[in-house]
Coordinates of C-alpha atoms and ligand atoms in Angstrom, one line a residue:
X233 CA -8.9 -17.1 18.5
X234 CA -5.5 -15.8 18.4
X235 CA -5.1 -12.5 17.1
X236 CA -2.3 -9.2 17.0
X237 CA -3.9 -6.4 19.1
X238 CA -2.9 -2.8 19.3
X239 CA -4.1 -0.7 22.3
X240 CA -2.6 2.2 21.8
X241 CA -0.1 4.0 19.3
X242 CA 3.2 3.7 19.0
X243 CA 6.3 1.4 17.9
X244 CA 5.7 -2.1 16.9
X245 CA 6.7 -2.5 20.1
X246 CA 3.0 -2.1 21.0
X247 CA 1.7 -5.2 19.2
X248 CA 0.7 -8.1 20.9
X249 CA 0.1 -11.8 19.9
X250 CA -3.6 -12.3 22.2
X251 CA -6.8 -14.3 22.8
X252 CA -9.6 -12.1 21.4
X253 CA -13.4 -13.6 21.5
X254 CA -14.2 -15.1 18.0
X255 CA -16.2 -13.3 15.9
X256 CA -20.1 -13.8 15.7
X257 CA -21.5 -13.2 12.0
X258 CA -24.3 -10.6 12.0
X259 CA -26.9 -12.5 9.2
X260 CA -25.4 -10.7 6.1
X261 CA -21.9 -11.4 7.2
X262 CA -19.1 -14.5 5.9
X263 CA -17.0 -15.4 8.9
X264 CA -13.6 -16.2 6.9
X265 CA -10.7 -18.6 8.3
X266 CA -7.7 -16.1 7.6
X267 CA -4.9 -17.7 6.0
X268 CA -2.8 -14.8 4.8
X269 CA -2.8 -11.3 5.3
X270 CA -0.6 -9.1 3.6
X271 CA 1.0 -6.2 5.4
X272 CA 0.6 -2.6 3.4
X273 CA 2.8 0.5 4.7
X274 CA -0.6 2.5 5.3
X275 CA -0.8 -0.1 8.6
X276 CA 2.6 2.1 10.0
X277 CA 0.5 5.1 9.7
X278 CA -1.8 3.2 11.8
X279 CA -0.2 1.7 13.9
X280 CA 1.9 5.0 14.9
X281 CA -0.4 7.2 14.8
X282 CA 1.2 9.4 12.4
X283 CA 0.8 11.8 10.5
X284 CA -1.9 13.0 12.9
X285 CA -4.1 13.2 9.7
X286 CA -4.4 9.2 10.0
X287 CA -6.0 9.3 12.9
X288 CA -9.4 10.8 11.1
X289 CA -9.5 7.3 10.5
X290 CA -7.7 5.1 12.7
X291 CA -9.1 7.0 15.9
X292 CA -8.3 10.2 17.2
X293 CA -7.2 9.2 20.8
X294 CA -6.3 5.4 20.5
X295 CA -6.7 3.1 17.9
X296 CA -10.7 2.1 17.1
X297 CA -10.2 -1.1 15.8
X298 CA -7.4 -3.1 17.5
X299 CA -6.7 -5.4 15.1
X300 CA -4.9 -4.4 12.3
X301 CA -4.8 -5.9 8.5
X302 CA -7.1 -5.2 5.7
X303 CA -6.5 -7.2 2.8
X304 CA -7.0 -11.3 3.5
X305 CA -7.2 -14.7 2.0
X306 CA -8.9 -18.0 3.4
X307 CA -11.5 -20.4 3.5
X308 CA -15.2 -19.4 4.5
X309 CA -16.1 -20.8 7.7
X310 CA -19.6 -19.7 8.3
X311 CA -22.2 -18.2 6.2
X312 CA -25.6 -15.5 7.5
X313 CA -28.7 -16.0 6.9
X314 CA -29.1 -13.7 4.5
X315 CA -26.1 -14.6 2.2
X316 CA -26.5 -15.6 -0.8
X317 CA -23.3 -15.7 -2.7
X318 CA -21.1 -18.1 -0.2
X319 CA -20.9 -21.2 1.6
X320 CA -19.1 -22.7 3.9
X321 CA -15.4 -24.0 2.7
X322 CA -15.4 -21.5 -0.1
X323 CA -11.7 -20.3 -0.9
X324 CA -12.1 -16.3 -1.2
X325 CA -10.0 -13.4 -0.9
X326 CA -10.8 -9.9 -0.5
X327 CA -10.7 -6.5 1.9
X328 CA -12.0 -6.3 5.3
X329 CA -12.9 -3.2 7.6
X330 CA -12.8 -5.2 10.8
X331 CA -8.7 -6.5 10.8
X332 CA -7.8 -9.6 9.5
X333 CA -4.5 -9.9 11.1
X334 CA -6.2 -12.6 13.0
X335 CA -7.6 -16.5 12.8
X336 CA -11.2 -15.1 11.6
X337 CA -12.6 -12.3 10.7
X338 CA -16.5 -11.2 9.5
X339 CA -16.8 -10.0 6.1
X340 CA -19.8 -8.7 4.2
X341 CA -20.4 -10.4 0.8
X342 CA -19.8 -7.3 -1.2
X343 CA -15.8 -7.2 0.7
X344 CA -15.0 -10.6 -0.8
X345 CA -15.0 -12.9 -4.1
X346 CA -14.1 -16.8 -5.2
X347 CA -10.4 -17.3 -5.2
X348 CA -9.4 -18.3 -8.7
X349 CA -7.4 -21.9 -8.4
X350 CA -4.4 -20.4 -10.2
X351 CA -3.9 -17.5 -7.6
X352 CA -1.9 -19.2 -4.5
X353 CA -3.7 -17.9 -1.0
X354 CA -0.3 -15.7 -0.2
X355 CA -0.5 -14.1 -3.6
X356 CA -4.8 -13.5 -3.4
X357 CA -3.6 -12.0 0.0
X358 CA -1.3 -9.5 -2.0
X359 CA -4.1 -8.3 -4.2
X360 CA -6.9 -5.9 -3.3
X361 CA -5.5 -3.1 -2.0
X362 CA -2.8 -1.9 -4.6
X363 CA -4.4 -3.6 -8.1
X364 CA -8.3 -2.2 -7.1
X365 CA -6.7 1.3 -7.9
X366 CA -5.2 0.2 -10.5
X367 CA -7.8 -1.4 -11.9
X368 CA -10.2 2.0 -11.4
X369 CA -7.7 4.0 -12.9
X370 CA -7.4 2.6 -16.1
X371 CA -10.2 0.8 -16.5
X372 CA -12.7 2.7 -14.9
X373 CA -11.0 6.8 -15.2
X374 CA -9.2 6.0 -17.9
X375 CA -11.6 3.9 -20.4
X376 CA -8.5 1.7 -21.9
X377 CA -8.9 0.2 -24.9
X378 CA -6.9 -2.2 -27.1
X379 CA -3.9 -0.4 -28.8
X380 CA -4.2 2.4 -26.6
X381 CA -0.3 3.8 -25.9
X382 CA -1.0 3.8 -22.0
X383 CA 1.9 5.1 -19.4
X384 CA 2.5 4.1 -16.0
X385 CA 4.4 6.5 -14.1
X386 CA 5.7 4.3 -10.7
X387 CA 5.9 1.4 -12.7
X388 CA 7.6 -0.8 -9.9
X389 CA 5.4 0.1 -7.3
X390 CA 2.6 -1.9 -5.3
X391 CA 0.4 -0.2 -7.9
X392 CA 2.3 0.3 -10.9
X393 CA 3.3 -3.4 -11.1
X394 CA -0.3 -4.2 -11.1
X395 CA -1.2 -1.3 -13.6
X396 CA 1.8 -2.3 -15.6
X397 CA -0.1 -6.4 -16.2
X398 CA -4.0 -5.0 -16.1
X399 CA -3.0 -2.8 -19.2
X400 CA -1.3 -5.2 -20.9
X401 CA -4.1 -7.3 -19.9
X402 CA -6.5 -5.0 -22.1
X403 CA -4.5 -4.9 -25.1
X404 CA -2.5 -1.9 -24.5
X405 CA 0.8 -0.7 -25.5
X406 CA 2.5 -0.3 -22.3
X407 CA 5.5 2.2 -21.2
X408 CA 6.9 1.6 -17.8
X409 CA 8.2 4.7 -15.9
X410 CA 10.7 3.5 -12.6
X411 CA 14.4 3.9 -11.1
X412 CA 17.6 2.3 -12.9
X413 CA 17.6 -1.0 -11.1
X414 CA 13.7 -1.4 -11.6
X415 CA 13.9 -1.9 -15.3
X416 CA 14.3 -5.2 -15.9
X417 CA 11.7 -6.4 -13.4
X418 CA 8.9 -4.3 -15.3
X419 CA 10.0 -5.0 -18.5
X420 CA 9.8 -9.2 -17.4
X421 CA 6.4 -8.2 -16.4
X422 CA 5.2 -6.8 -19.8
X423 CA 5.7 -3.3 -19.9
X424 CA 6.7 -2.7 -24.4
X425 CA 8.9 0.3 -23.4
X426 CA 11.0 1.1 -19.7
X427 CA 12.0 4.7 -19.1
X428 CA 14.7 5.3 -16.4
X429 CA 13.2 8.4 -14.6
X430 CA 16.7 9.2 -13.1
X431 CA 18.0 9.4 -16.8
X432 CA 14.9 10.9 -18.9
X433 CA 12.2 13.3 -18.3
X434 CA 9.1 11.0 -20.0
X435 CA 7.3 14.7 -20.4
X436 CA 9.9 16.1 -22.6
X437 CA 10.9 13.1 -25.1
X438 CA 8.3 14.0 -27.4
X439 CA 6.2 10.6 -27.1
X440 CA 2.7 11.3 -26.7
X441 CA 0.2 8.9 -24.9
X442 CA -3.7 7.8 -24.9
X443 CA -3.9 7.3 -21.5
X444 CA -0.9 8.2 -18.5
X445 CA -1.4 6.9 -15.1
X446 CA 0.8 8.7 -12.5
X447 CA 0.7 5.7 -9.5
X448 CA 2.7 8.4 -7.7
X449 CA 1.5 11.8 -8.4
X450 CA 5.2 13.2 -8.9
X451 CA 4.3 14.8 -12.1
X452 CA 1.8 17.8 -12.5
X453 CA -1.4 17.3 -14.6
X454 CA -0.2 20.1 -17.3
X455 CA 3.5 18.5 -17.4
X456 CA 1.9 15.3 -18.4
Ligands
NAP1454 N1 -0.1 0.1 -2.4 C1 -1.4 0.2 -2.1 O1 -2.0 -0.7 -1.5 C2 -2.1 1.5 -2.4 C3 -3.5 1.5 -2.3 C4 -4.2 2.7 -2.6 C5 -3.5 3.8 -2.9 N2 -2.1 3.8 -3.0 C6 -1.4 5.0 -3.4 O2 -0.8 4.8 -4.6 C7 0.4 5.6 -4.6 C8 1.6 4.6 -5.0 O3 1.7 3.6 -4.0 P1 2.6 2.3 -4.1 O4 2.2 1.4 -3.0 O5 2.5 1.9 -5.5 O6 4.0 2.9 -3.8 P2 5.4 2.2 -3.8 O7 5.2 0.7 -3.8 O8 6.2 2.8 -2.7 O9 6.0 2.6 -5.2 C9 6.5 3.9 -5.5 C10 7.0 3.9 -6.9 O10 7.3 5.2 -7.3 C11 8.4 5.2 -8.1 N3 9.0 6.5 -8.1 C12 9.6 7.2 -7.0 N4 10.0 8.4 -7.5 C13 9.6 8.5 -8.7 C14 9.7 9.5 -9.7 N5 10.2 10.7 -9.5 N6 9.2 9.3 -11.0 C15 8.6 8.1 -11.3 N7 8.5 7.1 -10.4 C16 9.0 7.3 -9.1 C17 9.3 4.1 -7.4 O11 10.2 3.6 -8.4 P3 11.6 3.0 -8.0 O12 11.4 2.2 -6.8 O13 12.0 2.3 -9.2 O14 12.5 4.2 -7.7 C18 8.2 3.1 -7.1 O15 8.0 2.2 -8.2 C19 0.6 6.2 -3.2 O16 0.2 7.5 -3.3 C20 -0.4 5.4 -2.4 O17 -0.9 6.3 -1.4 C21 -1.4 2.6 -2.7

């Protein structure tokens, strides 16, 4: 199968477009046709190296896994013995350990789920790694409820656009916290009330919230 390798850190200069063996599926494995990847900036800590901190999981000396990619959508190709969720053809689109930035990759059934028909393969490919947090922030941490006042600090972000529709999603009322030119584009994605954080200080307006979610930790815990 084709496949972009990485031996060894550096610039993208380092990737390669390769022949790698195609994987075999241990029996409680999915082997899963990739047909998008998405591309999230953690793979340029990866991928350089850098911060060293990175490489605690990426490999301290050269890269473990030479196939970068995480989050995938495609069509199952082969199934394990032992699965019992999955069969061959299935459309899915999840997270993957083992790089996906390749023609197939092996799964465990608990790293994937259906793709709905209304979510386009390129889009599915877009989803698990910034709405999961999302979704464990305010659902999980955060308990929202219906007619909660709920604030997203990052609100234009990979996660806060997410947060910004899941909370809507659960019948909250929704303040979006994001730069000038931002503000339209989260208000068109259902955010009740913008605030321009180059403008106002959301901490100091008097507004008080149920629930604030601080995508990008730039405000302290006492502050909010
Ligand atoms: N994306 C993922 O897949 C993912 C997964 C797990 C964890 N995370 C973590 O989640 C955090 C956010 O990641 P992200 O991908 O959402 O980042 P991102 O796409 O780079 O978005 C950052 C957001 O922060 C906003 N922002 C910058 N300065 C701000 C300030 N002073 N006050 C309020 N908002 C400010 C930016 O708004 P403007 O652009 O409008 O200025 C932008 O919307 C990071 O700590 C990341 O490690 C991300």
């Amino acid at each position: 199968m084709k496949a972009i390798v990485y031996r060894e850190y550096g610039s993208p200069d380092v990737l390669e477009f390769q022949d790698l063996e195609k994987p075999i599926i241990k029996s409680d494995e999915v082997l899963v046709k990739v047909h998008a990847a998405s591309v999230n900036w953690l793979y340029w800590h990866f991928l350089r190296g850098k911060p060293f901190l990175a490489r605690f999981m990426s490999g301290l000396l050269k890269p473990k896994n030479k196939v970068l990619g995480i989050d995938l959508a495609g069509r199952v190709e082969e199934v394990g013995a032992n699965v019992k969720q999955f069969q061959p053809d299935d459309e899915v689109f999840g997270s993957t350990s083992h790089g996906c930035f390749a023609e197939y990759v092996c799964v465990s059934e608990e790293e994937i789920v259906t793709r709905p028909n209304n979510l386009t393969i390129e889009s599915a490919a877009a989803v698990p790694g910034a709405a999961t947090p999302a979704l464990q922030a305010l659902r999980d941490l955060g308990k929202i409820q219906p007619g909660h006042r709920a604030l997203i600090n990052g609100a234009s972000g990979g996660v806060g656009t997410f947060a910004i529709q899941i909370a809507k999603s659960f019948g909250a009322e929704v303040t979006g916290v994001c730069s000038t030119s931002n503000l339209d584009m989260v208000r068109s994605i259902g955010a009740d009330q913008v605030i321009d954080y180059i403008e106002e200080d959301f901490t100091l307006d008097g507004q008080r919230y149920d629930l604030i979610f601080d995508t990008v930790a730039k405000r302290s815990f006492t502050d909010c």
